[in-house]
Coordinates of N, CA and C in Angstrom, one line a residue:
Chain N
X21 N 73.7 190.3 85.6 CA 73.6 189.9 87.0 C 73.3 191.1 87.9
X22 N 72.2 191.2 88.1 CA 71.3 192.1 88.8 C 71.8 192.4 90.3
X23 N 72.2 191.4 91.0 CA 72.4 190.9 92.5 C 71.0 191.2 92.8
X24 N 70.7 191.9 94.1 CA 69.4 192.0 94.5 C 69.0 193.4 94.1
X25 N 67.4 193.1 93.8 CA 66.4 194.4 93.7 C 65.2 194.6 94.3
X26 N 65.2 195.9 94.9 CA 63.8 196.0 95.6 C 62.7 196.8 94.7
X27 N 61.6 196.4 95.3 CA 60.6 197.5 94.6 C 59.9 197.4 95.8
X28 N 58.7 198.8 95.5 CA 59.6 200.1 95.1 C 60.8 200.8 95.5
X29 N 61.1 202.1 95.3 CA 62.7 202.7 95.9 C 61.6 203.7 96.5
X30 N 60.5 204.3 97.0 CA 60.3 205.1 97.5 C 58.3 204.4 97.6
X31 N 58.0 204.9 98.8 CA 56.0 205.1 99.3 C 56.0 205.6 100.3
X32 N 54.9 206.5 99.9 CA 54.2 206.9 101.2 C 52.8 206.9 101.3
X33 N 52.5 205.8 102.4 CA 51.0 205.5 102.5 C 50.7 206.3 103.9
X34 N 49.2 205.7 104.1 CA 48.5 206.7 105.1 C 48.2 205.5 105.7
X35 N 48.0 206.1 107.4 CA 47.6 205.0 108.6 C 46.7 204.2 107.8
X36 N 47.1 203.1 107.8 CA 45.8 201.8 107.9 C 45.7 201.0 106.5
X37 N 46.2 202.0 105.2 CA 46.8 201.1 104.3 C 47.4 200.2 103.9
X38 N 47.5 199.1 102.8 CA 48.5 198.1 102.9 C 49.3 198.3 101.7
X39 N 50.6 197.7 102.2 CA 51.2 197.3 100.8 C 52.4 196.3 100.8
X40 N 52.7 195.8 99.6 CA 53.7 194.8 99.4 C 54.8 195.5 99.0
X41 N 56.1 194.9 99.7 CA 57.5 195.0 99.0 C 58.0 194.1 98.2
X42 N 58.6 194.4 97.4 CA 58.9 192.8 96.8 C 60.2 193.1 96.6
X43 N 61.0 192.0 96.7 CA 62.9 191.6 96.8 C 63.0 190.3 95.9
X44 N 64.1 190.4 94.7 CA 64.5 189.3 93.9 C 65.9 189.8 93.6
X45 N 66.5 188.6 94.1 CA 67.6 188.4 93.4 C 68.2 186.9 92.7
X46 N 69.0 187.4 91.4 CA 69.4 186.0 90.8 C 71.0 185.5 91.0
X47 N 70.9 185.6 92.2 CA 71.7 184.2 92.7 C 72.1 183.2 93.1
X48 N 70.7 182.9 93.3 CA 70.6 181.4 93.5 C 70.8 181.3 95.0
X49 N 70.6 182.8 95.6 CA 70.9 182.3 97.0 C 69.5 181.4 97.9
X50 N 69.9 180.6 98.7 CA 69.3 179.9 99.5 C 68.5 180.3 100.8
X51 N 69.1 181.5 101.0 CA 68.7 182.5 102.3 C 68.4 183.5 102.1
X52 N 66.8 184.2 102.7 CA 66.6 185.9 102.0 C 66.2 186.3 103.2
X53 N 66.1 187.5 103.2 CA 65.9 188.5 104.9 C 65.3 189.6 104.4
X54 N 64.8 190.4 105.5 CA 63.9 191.4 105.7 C 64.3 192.1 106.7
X55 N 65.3 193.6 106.9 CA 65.7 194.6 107.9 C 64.9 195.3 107.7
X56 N 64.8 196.1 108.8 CA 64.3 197.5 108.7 C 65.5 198.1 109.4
X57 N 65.8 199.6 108.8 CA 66.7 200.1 109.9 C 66.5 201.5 110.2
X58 N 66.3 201.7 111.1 CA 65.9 203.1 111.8 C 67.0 204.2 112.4
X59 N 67.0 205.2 112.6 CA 68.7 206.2 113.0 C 68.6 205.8 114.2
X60 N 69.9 205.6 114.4 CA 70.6 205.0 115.6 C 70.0 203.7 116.0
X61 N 69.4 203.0 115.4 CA 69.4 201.3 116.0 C 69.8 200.3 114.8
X62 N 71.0 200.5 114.1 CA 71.3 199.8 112.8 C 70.3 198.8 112.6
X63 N 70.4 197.8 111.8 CA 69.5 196.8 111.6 C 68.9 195.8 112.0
X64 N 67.6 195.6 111.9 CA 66.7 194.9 112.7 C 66.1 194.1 112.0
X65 N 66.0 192.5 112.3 CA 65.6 191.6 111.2 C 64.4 191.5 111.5
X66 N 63.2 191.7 110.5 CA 62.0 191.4 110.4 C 61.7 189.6 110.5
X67 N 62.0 189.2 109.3 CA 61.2 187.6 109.0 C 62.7 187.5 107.9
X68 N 62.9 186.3 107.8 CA 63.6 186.0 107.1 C 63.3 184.5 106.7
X69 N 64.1 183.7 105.3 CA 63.9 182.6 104.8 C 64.8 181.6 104.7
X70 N 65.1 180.5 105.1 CA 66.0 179.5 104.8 C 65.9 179.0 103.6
X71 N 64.6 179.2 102.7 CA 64.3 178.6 101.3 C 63.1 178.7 100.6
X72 N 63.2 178.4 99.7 CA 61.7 178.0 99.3 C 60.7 177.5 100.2
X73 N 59.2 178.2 100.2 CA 58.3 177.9 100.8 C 58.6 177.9 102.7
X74 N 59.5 178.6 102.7 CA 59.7 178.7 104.7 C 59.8 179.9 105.2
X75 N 59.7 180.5 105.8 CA 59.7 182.0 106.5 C 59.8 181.7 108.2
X76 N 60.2 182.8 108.6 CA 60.6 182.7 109.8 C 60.5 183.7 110.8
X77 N 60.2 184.2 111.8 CA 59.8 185.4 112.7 C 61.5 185.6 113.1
X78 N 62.0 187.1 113.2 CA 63.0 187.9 113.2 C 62.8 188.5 114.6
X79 N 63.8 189.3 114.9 CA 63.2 190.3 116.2 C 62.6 191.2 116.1
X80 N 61.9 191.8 114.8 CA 60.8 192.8 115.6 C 59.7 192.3 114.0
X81 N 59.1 190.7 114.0 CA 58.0 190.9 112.9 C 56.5 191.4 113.4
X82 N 56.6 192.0 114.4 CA 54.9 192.2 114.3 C 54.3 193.3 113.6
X83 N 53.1 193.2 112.9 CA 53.0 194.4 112.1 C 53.2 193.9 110.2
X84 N 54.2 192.6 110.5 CA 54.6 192.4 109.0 C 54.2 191.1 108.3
X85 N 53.8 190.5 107.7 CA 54.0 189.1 107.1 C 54.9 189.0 105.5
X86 N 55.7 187.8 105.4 CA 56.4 187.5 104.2 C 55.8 186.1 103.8
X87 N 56.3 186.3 102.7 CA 56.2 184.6 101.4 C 57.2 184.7 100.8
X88 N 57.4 183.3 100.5 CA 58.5 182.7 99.5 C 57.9 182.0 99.0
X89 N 57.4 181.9 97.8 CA 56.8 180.8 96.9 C 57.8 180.5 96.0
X90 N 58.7 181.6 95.8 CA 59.9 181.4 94.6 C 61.1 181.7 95.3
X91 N 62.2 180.4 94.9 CA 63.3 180.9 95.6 C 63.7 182.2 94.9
X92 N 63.5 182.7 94.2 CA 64.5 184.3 94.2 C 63.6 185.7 94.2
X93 N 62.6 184.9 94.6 CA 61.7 186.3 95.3 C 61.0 185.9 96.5
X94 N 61.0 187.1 97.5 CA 60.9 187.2 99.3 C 60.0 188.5 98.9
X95 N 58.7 188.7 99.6 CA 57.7 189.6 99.9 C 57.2 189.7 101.3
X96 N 57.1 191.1 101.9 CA 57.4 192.1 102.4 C 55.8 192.9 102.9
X97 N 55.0 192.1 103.8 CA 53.6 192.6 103.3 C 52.8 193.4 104.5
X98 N 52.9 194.7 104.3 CA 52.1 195.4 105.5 C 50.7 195.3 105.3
X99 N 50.5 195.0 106.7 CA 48.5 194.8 106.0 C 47.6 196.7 106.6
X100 N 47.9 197.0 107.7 CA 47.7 198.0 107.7 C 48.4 198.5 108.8
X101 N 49.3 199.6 108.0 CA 49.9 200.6 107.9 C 50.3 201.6 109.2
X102 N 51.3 201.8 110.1 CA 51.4 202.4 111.3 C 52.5 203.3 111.0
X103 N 52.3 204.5 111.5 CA 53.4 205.6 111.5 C 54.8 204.9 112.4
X104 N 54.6 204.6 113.0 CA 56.1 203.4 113.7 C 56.6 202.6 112.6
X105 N 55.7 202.2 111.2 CA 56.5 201.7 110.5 C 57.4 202.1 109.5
X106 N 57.2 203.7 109.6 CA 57.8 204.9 108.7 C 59.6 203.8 109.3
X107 N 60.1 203.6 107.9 CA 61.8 203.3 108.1 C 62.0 203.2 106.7
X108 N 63.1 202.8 106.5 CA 64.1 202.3 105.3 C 64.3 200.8 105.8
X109 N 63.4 200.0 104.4 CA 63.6 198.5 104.1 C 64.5 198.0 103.6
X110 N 65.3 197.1 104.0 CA 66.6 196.2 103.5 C 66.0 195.1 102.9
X111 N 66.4 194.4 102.1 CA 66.0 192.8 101.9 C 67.9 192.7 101.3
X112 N 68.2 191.3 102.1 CA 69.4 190.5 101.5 C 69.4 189.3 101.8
X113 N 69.9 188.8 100.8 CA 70.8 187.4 100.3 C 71.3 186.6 101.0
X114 N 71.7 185.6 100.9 CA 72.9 184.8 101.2 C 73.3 183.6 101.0
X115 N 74.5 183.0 100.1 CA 74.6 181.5 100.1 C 74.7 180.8 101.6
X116 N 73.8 179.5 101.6 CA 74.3 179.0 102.9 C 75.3 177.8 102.6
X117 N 76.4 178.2 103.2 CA 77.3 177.5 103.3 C 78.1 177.3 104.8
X118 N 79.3 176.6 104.8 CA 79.9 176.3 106.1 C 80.8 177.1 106.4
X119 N 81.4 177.9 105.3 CA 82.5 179.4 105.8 C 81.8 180.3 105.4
X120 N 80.7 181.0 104.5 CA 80.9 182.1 103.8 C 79.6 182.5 104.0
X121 N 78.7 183.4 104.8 CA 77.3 183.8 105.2 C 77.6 185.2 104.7
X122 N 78.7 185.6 104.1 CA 78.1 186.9 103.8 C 76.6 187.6 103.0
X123 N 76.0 188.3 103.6 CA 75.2 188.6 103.0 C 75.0 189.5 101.6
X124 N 74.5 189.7 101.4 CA 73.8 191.0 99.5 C 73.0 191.8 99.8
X125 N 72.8 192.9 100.3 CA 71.6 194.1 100.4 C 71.0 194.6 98.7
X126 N 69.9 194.6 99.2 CA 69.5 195.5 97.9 C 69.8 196.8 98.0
X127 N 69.1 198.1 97.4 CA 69.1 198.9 97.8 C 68.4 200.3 98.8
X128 N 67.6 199.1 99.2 CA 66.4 199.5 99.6 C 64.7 200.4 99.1
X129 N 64.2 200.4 100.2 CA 63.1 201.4 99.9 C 62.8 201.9 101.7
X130 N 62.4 203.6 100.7 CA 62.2 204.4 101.9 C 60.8 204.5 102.1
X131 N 59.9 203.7 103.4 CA 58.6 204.3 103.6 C 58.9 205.1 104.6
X132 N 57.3 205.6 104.0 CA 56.9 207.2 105.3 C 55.1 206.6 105.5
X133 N 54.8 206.5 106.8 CA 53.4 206.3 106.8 C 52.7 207.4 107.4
X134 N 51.9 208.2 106.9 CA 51.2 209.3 107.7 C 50.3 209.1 108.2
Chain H
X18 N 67.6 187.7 124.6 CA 68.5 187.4 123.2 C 70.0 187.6 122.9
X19 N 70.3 187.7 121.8 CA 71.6 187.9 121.5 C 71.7 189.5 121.4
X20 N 72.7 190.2 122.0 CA 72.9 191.6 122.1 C 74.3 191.9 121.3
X21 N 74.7 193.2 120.8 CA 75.8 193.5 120.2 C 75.5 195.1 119.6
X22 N 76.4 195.4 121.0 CA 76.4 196.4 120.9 C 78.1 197.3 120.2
X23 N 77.7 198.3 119.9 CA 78.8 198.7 119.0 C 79.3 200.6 119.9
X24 N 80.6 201.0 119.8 CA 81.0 202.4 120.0 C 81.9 202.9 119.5
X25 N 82.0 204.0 119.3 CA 81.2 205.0 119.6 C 80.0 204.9 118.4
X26 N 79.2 206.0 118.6 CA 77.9 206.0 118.1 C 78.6 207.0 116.3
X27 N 78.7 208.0 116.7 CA 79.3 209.0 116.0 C 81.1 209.3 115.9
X28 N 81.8 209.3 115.1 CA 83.2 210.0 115.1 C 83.4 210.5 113.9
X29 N 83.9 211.7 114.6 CA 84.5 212.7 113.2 C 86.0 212.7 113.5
X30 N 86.7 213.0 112.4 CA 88.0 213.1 112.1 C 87.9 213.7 111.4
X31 N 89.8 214.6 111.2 CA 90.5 215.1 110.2 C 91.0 213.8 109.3
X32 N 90.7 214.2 108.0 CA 91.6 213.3 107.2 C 93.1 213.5 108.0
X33 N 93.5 211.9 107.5 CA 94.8 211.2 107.7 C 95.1 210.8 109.7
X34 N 93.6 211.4 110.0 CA 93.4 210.8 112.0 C 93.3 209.2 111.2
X35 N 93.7 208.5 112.6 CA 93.0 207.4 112.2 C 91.8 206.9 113.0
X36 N 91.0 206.1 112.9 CA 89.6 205.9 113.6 C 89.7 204.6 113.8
X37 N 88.8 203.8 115.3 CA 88.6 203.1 115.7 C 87.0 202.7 116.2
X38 N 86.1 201.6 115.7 CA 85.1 201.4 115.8 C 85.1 200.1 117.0
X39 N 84.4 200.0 117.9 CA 84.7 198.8 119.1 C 83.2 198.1 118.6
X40 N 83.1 196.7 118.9 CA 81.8 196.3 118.3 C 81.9 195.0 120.3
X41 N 80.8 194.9 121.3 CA 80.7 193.9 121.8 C 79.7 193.2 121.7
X42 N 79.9 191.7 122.1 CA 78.8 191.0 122.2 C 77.9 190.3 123.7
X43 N 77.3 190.3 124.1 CA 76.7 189.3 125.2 C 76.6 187.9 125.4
X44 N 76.7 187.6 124.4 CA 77.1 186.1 124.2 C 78.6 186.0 123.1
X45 N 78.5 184.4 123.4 CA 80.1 184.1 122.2 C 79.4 184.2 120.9
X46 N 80.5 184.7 120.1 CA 80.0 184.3 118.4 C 80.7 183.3 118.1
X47 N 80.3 182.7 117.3 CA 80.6 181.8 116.3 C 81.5 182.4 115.3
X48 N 81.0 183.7 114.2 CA 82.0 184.5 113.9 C 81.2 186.2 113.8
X49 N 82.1 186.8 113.1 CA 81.5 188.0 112.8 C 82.0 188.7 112.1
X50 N 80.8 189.6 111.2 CA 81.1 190.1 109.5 C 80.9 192.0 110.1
X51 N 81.9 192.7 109.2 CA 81.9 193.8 109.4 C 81.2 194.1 107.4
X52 N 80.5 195.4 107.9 CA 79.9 195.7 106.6 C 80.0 197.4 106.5
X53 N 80.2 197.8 105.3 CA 80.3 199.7 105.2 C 78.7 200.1 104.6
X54 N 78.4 201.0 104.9 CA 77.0 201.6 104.2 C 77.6 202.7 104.2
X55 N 77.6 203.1 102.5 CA 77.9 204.8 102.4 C 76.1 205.6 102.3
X56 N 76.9 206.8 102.9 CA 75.4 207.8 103.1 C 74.6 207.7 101.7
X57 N 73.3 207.4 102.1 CA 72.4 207.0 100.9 C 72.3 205.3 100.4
X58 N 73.5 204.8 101.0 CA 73.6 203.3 100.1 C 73.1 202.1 101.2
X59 N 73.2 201.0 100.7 CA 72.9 200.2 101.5 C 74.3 199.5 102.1
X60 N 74.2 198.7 102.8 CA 75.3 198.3 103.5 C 76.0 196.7 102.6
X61 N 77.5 196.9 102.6 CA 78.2 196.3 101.8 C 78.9 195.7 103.1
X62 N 79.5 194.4 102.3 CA 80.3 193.0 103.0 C 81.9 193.4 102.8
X63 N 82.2 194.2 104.2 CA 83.9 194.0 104.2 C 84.4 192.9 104.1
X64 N 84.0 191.9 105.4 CA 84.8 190.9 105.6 C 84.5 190.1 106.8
X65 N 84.7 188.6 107.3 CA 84.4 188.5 108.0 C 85.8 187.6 109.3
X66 N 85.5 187.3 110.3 CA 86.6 186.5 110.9 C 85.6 186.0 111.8
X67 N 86.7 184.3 111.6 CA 85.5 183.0 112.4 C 87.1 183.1 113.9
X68 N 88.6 183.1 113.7 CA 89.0 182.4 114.5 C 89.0 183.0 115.9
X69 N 89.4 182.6 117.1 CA 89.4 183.3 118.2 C 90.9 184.1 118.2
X70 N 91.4 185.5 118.5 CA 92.1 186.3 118.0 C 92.4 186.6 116.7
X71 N 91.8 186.1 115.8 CA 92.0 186.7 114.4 C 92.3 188.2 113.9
X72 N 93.1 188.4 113.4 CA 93.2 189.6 112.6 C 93.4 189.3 110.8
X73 N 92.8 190.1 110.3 CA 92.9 190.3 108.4 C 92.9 192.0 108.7
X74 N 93.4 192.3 107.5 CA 94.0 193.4 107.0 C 93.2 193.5 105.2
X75 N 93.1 195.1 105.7 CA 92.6 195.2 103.7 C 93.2 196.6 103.5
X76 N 94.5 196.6 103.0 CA 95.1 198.1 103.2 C 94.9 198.7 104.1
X77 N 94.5 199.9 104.4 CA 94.4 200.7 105.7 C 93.9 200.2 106.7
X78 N 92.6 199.2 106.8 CA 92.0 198.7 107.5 C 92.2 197.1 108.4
X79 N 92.2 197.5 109.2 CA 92.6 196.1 110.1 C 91.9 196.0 111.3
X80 N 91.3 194.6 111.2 CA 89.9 193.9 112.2 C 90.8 193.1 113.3
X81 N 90.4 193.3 114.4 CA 90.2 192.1 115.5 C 88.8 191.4 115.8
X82 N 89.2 190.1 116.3 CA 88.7 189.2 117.0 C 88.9 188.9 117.9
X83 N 88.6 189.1 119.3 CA 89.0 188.7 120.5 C 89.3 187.5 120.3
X84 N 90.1 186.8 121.8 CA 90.4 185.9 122.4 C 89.1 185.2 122.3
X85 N 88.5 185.6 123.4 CA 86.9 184.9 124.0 C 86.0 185.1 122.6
X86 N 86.2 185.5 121.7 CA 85.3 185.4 120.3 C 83.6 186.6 121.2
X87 N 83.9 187.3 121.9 CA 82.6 188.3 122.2 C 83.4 189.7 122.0
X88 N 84.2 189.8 121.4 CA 84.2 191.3 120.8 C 84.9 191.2 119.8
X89 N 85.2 192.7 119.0 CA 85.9 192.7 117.7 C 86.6 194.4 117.2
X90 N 87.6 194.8 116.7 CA 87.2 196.2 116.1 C 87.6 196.1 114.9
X91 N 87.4 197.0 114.7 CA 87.8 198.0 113.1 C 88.8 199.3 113.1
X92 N 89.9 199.4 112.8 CA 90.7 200.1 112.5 C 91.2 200.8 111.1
X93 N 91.0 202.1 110.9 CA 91.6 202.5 109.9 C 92.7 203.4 110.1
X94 N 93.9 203.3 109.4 CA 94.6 203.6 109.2 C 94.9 205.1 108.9
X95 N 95.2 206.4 109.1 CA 95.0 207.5 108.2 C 94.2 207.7 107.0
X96 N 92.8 208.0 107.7 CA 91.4 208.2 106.6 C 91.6 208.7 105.8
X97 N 90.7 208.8 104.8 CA 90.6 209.5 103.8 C 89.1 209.6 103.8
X98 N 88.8 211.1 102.7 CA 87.4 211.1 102.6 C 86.7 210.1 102.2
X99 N 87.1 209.0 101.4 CA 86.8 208.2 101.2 C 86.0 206.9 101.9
X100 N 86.5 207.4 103.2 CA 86.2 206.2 104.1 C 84.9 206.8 105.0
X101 N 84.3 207.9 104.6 CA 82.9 208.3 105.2 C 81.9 207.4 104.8
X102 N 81.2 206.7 106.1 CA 80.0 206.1 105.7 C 80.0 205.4 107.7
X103 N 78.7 204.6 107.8 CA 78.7 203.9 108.5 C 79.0 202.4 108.6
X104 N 79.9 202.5 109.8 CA 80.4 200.8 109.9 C 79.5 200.0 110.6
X105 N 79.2 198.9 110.3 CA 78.8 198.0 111.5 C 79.1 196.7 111.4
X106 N 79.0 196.1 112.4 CA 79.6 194.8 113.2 C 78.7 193.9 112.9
X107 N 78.5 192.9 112.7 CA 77.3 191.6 113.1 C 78.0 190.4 113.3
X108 N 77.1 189.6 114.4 CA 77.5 188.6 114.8 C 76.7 187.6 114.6
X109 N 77.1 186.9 114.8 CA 76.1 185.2 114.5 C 76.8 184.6 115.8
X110 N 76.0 183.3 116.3 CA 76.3 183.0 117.9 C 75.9 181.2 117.2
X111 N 75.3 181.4 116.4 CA 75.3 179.7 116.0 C 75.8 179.2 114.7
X112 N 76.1 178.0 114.4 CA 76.4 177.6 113.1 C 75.2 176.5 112.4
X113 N 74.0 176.5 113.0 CA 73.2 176.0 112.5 C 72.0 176.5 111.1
X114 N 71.5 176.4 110.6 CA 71.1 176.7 109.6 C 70.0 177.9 109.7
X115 N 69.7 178.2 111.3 CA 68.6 179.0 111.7 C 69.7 180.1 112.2
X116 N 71.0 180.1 112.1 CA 71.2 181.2 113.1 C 71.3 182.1 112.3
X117 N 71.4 183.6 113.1 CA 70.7 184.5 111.8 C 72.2 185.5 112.5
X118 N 72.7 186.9 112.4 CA 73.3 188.0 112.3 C 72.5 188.7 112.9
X119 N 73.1 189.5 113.9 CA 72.7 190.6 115.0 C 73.7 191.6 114.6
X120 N 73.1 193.1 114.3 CA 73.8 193.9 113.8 C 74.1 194.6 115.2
X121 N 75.2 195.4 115.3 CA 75.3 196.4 115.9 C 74.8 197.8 115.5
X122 N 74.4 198.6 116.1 CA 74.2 200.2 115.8 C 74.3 201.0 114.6
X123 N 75.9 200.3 114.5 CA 76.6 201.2 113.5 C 78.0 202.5 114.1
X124 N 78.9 202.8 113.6 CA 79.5 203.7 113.6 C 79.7 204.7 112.8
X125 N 79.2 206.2 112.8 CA 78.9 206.8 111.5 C 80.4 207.5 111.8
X126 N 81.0 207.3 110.7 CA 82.4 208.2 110.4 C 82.0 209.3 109.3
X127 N 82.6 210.4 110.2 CA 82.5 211.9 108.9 C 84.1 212.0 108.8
X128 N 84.9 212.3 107.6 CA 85.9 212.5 107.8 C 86.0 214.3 107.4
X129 N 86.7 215.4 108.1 CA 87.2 216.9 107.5 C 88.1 216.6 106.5
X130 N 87.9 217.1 104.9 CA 89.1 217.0 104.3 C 90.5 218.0 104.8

C-alpha cells in the first residue's frame, strides 16, 4: 500500500515549456487535489476532483489544467511554463464521507521554472 | 471567499516552553483539521474537530474549537525537538460534496534543544 505518489520528485524547465505531473494513489479514494505551496502562504488549491471524469477550478488554477480519466490517477498539466510557477506540488486524497475528509499528501515535487 | 488566517507566522522555543498556534476564520466552519509538515516532508493529518467548543487531546497536544465554530488552536505541552515542523489549520465551511479546505499559512515551530 503505496498511499499516494507523485512523479516526478524534482524539474526544472525553462519559460514557455510544458509538462505533466502525475499523482496515484491506491486507495480507492473518491476525492483528489492539486496544492501548490509557496513560503509563507501555506497551501493553495489548484483544481481538484470529486471523481472519475470531473475536475474542478480551485483558488488559484490559472496557468494549470487537470484530468481524471482514472479514478486513482489525477494529472497536473502546465502548458507553458512561468517563473511564478516555480513552487512545491502537493497532490492528496480523500475518502468522501460524512465524518472523516481527512486528507493523504503525497510527497511532492519541487519545480523551478527559469 | 473563504479566509483563514493563522498566528504567529514563526515561533521558536526552548525545549520543554510550551507553544501555542491560533488559526481564524472569516466565515463559520463546518469543521476543521489540523495537519504537521516536517521540514522537507509533506503535510500529515493530526486530527480533526466538527463540534462547537470541542477539545481532543493527543498526549502533549491539545486543540480547541471555538464556541462560534470560526476559530481554533493548537497547544503543545513542553516541546520537544521532536515537535519541529510546520503546523497548519484548515477549514471547510460546507458539508456538501463540493466543499473543499482552506489552509491557513502555517506555523513554523523551531524548538533549541
Amino acid at each position: 500500500n503505496a498511499g499516494v505518489t507523485q512523479t516526478p520528485k524534482f524539474r526544472v524547465l525553462k519559460t514557455g515549456q510544458s509538462m505533466t505531473l502525475l499523482c496515484a494513489q491506491d486507495m480507492n479514494h473518491e476525492y483528489m487535489y492539486w496544492y501548490r505551496q509557496d513560503p509563507g502562504m501555506g497551501l493553495r488549491l489548484i483544481h481538484y476532483s470529486v471523481g472519475e471524469g470531473t475536475t474542478a477550478k480551485g483558488e488559484v488554477p490559472d496557468g494549470y489544467n487537470v484530468s481524471r480519466l482514472k479514478k486513482q490517477n489525477f494529472l497536473l498539466g502546465l502548458e507553458s511554463a512561468a517563473p511564478s510557477q516555480t513552487s512545491v506540488y502537493f497532490c492528496a486524497s480523500s475518502y468522501f464521507g460524512q465524518r472523516n475528509y481527512e486528507q493523504y499528501f503525497g510527497p511532492g515535487t519541487r519545480l523551478t521554472v527559469t | 471567499g473563504q479566509q483563514v488566517m493563522q498566528i504567529p507566522q514563526y515561533q521558536h522555543v526552548q525545549e520543554g516552553e510550551d507553544f501555542t498556534t491560533y488559526c481564524n476564520s472569516s466565515t463559520t466552519l463546518s469543521n476543521i483539521q489540523w495537519y504537521k509538515q516536517r521540514p522537507g516532508g509533506h503535510p500529515v493529518f493530526l486530527i480533526q474537530l466538527v463540534k462547537s467548543g470541542e477539545v481532543k487531546k493527543q498526549k502533549r497536544l491539545t486543540f480547541q474549537f471555538g464556541e462560534a465554530k470560526k476559530n481554533s488552536s493548537l497547544h503543545i505541552t513542553a516541546t520537544q525537538t521532536t515537535d519541529v515542523g510546520t503546523y497548519f489549520c484548515a477549514g471547510r465551511s460546507g458539508e456538501t460534496s463540493g466543499s473543499r479546505l482552506t489552509f491557513g499559512e502555517g506555523t513554523q515551530l523551531t524548538v533549541n534543544p
